Short mmCIF file of C-alpha atoms and ligand atoms in Angstrom, two decimals:
data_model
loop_
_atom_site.label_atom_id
_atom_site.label_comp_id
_atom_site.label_asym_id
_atom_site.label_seq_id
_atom_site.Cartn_x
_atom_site.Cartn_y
_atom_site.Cartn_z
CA UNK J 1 82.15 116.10 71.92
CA UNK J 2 81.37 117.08 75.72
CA UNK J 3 78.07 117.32 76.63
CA UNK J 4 78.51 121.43 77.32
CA UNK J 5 79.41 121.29 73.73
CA UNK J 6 76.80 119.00 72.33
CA UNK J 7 74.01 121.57 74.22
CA UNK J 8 75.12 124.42 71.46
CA UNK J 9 76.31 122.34 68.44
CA UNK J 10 73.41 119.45 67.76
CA UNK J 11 72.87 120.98 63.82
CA UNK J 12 69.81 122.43 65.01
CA UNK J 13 71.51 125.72 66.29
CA UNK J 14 71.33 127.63 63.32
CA UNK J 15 68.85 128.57 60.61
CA UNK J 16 69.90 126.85 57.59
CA UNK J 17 67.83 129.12 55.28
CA UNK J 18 69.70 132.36 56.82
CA UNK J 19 72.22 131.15 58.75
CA UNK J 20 70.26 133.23 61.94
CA UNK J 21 71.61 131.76 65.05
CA UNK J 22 68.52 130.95 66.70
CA UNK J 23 66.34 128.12 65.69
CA UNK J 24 63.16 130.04 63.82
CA UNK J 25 59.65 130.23 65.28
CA UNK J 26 57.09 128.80 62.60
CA UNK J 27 53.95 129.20 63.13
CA UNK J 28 51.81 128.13 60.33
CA UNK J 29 48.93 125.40 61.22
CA UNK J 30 49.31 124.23 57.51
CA UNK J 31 51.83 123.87 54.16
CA UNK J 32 51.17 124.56 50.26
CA UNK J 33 51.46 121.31 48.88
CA UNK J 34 53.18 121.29 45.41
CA UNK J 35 52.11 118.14 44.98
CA UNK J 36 49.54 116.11 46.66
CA UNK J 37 51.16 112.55 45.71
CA UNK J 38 54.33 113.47 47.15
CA UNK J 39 54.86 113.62 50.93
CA UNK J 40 56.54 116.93 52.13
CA UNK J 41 58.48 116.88 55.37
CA UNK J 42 55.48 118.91 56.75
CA UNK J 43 51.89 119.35 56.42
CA UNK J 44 49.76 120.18 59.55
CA UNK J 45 50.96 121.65 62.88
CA UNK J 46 50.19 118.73 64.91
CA UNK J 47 51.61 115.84 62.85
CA UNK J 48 55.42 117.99 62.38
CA UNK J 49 56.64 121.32 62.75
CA UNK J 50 60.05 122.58 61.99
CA UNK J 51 61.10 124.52 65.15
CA UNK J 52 59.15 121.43 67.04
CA UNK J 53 61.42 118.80 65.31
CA UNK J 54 64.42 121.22 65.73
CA UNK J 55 63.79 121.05 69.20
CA UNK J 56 63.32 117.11 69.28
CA UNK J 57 66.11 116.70 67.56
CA UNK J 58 68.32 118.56 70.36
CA UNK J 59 66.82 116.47 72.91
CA UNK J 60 66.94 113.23 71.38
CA UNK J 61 71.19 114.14 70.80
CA UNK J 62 71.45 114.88 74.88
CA UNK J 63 69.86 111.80 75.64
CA UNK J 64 71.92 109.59 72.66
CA UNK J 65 69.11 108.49 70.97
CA UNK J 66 67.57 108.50 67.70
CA UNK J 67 64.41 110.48 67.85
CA UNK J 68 63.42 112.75 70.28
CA UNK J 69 59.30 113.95 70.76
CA UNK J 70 57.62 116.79 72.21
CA UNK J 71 55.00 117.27 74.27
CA UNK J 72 52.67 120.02 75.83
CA UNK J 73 53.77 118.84 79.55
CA UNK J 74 55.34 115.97 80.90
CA UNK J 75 52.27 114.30 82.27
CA UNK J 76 51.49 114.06 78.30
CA UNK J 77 55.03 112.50 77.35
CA UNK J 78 54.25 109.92 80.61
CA UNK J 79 50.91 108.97 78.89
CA UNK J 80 52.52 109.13 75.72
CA UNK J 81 54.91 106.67 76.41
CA UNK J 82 52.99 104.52 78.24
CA UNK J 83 50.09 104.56 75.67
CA UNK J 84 52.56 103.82 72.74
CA UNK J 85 53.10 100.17 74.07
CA UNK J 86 49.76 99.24 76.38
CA UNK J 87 46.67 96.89 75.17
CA UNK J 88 44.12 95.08 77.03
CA UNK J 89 45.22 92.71 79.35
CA UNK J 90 48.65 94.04 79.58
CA UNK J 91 50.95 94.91 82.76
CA UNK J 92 52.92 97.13 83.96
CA UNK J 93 55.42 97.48 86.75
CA UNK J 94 56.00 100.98 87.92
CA UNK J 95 58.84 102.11 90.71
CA UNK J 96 56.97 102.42 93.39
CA UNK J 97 57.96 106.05 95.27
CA UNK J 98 56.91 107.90 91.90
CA UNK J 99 55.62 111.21 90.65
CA UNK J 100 51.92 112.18 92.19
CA UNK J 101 50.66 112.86 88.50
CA UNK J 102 51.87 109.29 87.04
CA UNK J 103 50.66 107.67 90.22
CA UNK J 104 47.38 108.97 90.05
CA UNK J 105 47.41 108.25 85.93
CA UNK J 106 48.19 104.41 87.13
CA UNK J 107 45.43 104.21 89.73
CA UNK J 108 42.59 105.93 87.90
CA UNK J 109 43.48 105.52 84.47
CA UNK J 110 44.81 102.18 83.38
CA UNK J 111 42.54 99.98 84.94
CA UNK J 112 39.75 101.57 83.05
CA UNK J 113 41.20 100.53 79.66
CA UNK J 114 41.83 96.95 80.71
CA UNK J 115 45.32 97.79 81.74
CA UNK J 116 46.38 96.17 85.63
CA UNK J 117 49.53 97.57 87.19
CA UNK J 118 51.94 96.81 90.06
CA UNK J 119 53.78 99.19 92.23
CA UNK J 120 57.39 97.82 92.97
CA UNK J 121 60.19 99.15 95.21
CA UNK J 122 62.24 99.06 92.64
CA UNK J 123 65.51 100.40 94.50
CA UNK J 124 65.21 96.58 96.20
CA UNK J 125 65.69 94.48 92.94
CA UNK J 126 64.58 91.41 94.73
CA UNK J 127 61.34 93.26 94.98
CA UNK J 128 61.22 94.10 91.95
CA UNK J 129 62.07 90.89 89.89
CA UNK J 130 58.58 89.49 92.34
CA UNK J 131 56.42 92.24 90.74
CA UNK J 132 56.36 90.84 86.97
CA UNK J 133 54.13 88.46 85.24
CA UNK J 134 53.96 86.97 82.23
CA UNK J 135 52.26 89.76 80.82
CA UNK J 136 54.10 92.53 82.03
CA UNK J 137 54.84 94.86 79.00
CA UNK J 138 56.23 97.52 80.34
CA UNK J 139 58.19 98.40 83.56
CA UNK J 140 58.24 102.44 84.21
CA UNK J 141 61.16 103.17 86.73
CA UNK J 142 61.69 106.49 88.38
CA UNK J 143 64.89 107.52 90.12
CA UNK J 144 65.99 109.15 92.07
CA UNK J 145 62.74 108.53 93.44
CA UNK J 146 60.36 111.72 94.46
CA UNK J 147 60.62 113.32 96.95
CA UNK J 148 63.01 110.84 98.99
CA UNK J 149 66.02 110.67 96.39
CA UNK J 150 66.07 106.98 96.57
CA UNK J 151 68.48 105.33 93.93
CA UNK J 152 67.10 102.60 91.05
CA UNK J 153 70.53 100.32 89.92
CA UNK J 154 69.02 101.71 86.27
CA UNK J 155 71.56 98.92 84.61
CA UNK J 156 70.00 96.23 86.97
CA UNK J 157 66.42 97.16 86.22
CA UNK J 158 66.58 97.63 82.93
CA UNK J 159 68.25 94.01 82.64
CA UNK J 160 65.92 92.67 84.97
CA UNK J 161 62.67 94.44 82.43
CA UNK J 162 64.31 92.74 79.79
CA UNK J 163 64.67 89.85 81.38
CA UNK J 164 61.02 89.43 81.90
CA UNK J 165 60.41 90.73 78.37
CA UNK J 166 59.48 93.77 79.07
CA UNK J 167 60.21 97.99 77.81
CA UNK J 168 61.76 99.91 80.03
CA UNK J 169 60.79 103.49 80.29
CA UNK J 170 62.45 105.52 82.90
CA UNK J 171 61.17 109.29 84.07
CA UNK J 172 64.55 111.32 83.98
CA UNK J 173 63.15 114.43 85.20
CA UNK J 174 65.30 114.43 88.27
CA UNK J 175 68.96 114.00 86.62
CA UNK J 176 68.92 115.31 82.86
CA UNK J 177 70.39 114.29 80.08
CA UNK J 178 72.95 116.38 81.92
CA UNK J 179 73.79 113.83 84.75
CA UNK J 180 72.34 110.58 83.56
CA UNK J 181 71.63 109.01 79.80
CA UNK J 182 69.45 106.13 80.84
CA UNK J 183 69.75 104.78 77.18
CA UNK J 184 73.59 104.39 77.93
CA UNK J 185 72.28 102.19 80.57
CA UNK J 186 69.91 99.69 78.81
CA UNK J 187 67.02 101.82 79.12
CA UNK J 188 64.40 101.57 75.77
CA UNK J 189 62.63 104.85 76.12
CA UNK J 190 63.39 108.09 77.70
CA UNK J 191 60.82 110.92 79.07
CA UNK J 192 60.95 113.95 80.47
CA UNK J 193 58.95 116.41 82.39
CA UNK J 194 60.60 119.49 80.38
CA UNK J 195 58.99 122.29 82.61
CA UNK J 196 61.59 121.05 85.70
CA UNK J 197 65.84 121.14 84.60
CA UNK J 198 65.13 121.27 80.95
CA UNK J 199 63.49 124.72 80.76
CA UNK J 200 64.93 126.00 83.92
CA UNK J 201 63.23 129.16 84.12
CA UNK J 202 59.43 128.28 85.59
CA UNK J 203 58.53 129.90 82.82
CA UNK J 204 57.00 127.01 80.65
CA UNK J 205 55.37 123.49 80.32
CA UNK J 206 56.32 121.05 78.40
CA UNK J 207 57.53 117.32 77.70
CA UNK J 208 59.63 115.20 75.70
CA UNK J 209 60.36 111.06 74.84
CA UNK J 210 63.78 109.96 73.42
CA UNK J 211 64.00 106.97 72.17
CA UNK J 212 66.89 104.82 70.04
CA UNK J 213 64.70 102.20 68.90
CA UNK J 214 63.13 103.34 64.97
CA UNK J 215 59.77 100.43 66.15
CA UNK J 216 59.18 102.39 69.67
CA UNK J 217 59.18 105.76 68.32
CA UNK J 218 56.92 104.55 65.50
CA UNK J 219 54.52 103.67 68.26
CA UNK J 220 55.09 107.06 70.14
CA UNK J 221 54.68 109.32 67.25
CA UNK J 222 51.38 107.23 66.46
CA UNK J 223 50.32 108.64 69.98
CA UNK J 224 51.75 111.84 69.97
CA UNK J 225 50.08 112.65 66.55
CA UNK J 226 46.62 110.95 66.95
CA UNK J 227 45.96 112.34 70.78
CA UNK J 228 47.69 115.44 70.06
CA UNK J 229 49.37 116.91 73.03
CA UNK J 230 52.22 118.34 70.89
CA UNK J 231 54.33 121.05 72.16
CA UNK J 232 53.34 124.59 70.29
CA UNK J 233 56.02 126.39 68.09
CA UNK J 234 56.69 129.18 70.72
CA UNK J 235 57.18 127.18 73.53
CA UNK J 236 59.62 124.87 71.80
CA UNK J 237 61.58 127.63 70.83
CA UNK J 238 61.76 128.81 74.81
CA UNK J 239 62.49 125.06 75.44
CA UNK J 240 65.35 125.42 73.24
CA UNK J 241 66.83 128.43 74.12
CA UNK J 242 66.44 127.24 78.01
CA UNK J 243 68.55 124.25 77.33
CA UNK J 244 71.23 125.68 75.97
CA UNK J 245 72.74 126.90 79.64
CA UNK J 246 71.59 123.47 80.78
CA UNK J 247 74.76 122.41 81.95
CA UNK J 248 76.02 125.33 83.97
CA UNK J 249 72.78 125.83 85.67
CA UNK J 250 72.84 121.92 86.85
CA UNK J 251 76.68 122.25 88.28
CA UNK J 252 75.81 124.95 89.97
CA UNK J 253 71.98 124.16 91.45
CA UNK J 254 73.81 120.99 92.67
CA UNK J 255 77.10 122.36 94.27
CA UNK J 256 74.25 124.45 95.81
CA UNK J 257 72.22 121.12 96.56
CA UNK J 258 75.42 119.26 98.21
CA UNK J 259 76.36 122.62 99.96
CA UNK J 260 72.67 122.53 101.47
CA UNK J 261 72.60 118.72 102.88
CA UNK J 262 75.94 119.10 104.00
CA UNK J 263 74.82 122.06 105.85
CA UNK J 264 71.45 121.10 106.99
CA UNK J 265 72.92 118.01 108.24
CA UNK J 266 74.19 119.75 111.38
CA UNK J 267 71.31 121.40 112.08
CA UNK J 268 69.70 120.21 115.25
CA UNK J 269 65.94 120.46 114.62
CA UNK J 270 66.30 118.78 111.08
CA UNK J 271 65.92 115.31 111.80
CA UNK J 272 67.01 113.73 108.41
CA UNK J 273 68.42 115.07 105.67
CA UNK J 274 67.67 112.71 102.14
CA UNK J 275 70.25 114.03 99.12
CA UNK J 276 72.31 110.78 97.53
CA UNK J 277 74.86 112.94 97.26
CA UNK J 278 75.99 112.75 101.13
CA UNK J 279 78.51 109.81 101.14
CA UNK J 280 76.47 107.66 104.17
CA UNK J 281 72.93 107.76 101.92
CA UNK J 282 72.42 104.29 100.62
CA UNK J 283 72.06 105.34 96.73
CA UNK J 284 75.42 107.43 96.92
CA UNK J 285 77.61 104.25 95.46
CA UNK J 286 74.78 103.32 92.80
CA UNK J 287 74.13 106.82 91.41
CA UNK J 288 78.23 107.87 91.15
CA UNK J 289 77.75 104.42 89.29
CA UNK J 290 75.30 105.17 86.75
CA UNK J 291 75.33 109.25 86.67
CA UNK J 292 77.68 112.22 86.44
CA UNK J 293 76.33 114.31 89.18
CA UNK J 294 73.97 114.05 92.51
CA UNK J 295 71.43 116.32 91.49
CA UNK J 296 69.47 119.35 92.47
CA UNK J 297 66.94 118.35 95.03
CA UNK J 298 66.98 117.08 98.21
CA UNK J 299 64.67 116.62 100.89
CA UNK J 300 64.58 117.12 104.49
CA UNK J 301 63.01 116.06 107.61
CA UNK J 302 62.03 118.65 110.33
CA UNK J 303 61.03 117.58 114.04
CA UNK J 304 57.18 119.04 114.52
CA UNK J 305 54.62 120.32 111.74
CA UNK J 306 54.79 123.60 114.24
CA UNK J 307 58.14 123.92 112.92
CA UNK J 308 57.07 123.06 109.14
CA UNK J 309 54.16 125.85 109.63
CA UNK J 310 56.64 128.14 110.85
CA UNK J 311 58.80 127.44 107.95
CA UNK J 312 56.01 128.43 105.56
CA UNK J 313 55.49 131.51 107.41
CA UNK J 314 58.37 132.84 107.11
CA UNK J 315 60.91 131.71 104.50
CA UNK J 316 61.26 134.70 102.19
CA UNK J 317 63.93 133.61 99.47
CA UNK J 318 63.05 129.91 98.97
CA UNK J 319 59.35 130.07 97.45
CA UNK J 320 57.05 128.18 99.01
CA UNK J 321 55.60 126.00 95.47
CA UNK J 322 55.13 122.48 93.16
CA UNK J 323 57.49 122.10 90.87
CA UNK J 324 61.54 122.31 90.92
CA UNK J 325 64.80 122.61 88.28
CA UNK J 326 64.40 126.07 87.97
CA UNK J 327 66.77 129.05 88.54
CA UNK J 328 64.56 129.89 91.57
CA UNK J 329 65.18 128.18 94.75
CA UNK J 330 61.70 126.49 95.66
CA UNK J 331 60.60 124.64 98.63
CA UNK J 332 57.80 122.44 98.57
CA UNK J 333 55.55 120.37 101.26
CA UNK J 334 54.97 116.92 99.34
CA UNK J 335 52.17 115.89 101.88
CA UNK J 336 50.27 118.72 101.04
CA UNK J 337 51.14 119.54 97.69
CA UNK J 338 52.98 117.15 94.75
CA UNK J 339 51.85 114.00 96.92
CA UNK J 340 48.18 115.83 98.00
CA UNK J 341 46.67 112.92 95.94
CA UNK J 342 48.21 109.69 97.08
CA UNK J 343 45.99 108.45 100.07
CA UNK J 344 47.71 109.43 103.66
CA UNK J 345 48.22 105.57 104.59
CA UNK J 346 49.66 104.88 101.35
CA UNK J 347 51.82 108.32 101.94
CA UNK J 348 52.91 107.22 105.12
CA UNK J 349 53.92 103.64 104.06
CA UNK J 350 56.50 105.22 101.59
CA UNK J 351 58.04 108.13 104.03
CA UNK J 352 56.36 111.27 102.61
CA UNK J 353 55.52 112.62 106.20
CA UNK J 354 54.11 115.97 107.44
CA UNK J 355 57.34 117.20 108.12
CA UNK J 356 58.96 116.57 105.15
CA UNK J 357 60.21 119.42 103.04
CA UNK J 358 61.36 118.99 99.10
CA UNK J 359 64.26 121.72 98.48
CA UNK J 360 65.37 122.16 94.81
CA UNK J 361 68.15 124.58 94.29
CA UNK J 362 68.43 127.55 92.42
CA UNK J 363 71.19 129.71 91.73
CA UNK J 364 71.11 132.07 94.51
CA UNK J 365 73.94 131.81 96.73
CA UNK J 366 74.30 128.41 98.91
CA UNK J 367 74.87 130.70 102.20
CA UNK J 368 71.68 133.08 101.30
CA UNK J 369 69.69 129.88 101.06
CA UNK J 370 71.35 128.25 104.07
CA UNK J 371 70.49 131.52 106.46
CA UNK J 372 67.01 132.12 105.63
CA UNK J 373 65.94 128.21 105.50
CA UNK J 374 67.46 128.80 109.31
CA UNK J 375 65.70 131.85 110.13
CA UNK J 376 62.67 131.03 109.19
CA UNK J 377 62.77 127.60 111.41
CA UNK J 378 64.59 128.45 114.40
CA UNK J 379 61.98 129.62 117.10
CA UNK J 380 63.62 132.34 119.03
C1 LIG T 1 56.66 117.50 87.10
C2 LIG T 1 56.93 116.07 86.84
C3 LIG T 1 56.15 115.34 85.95
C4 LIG T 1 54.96 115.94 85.24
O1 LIG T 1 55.33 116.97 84.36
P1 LIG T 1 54.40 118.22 83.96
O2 LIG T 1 55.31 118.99 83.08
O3 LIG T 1 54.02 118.92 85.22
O4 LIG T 1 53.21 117.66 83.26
C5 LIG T 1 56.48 114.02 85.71
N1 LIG T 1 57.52 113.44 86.36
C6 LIG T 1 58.27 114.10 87.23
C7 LIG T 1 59.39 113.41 87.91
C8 LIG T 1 58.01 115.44 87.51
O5 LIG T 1 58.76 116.09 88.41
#
């Protein structure tokens, strides 16, 4: 089966009961047992819930795994993950140009609990392979990378985590299941920041783990059930019925995307324009490698923060926010915003500069975008 396919025909698309062709909303907190010594598929909202585990198992079938989890947001399925596989005196390698939230997890978090960590460049595998020690459990890749695109060989790292004994997670926010199956790739665990690609609409937060491994998602429903950041009924349903058009939406945000850096590119007062999906960038080769598709997002270097200011001011169609994947063109200012809490030396030292712009493309027309992202910067 195609993937467009697989999006609308996982099992979960009807309502065996009444054959309704919309997974059901259930609600209930709690199930009449018949029988107290016999275990019934569910008992209490936050240990299973039917349109929950509908919805985990359509995500766990995009990514090829085996079991799929949900979360309340993707900062929870990070954790989650992470958590699942961490003790005292354990390590963990993490790519090193990487979501603000997981960053600032890594920092503040880990150390606390007796955790130490190591940020790696992990797009230079030489680099990488230096950051492990013999207690490195876990390497966490990201890619591409946020907000510069940069491209992870996933195969490489993953064989290089293994290599060193350690589980690979990888944050596959940035492609979907719809453009990259890490697990294809070697990759042991799979998570998601759902409110981005996955929901597609801005209209919902939420997370999800896949895993093909029965022992890791053991350890992740352990920590999904005993911290409880599960992913309520109504909002899985949403999840759901955003992923069916999953597909379309990401062939069009990214002809959009391409359309955008190719554009941009010839623009004189934007200084660099960072989408893998222009043949000179470095991780063009590796991602056609590893992925179906470029991608959504790009980012772009103006000349002066006057001219990023400017931007701001007066941009009407792209909204000026966090966040990206949905149907709604949105620009966002890293320094400022997503990357607001990595230190400005630290910033600086991986290339998020003040006048650097993330664009992730909606469906509105490529031109539309093109013209006002041009308006609103050229000083007349
Ligand atoms: C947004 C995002 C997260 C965090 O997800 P939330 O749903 O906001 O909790 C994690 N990783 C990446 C790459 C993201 O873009």
């Amino acid at each position: 089966m195609k993937f467009e396919t697989l999006l609308l025909h996982t099992g979960n698309e009807f309502d065996p009961a009444t054959g309704a062709l919309s997974a059901p909303i259930q609600n209930a907190s709690t199930y009449r047992q018949a029988d107290p010594f016999v275990r019934q598929p569910f008992d209490y909202l936050r240990s299973g819930n039917p349109t929950r585990r509908a919805l985990e198992n359509v995500v766990a079938a995009l990514e090829g795994g085996t079991r799929g989890f949900a979360f309340a947001s993707g900062m929870a399925a990070v954790t989650a993950s992470l958590l699942g596989f961490l003790s005292k005196g354990d390590h963990v390698v993490f790519s090193a140009d990487l979501y603000g939230g997981t960053y600032h997890f890594a920092e503040s978090f880990l150390g606390r609990y007796g955790v130490e960590h190591t940020f790696a460049d992990s797009t230079d595998l030489a680099a990488l392979g230096a950051a492990f020690r013999p207690e490195t459990k876990v390497l966490f890749l990201e890619s591409p990378s946020n907000p510069l695109l940069k491209i992870t060989d996933v195969r490489a790292a993953a064989a290089l985590g293994r290599k060193h004994g350690a589980f690979v997670i990888i944050d596959n926010t940035f492609m979907s299941p719809a453009l990259m199956r890490p697990l294809e790739l070697g990759v042991d665990v799979v998570v998601h920041s759902a409110t981005k690609f996955l929901g597609g609409h801005s209209d919902l937060l939420a997370g999800c783990v896949v895993t093909n491994t029965p022992g890791h998602a053991e350890k992740i429903y352990a920590v999904q059930n005993l911290l409880g950041g599960v992913l309520p009924p109504q909002d899985a349903w949403l999840l759901m019925r955003g992923i069916k058009t999953l597909a379309v939406r990401m062939k069009a945000q990214e002809e959009t995307a391409a359309s955008l850096a190719k554009s941009l590119s010839g623009v004189p007062w934007v200084k660099r324009v960072h989408y893998p999906g222009l043949p000179g960038n470095p991780g063009h080769d590796i991602l056609a490698g590893q992925a179906s598709g470029f991608g959504a997002v790009l980012s772009v270097e103006v000349d002066t923060v006057e001219r990023v200011k400017r931007i701001i001011e007066k941009a009407h169609l792209w909204s000026i926010a966090v966040s990206l994947g949905g149907v709604e063109s949105i620009l966002s200012y890293p320094a400022r915003m997503s990357h607001a809490s990595v230190p400005p030396a630290e910033r600086e030292k991986l290339g998020i500069t003040d006048t650097l712009f993330r664009l992730s493309a909606g469906l509105e027309a490529a031109e539309d975008l093109f013209e006002d992202f041009l308006q609103a910067g050229d000083i007349i």
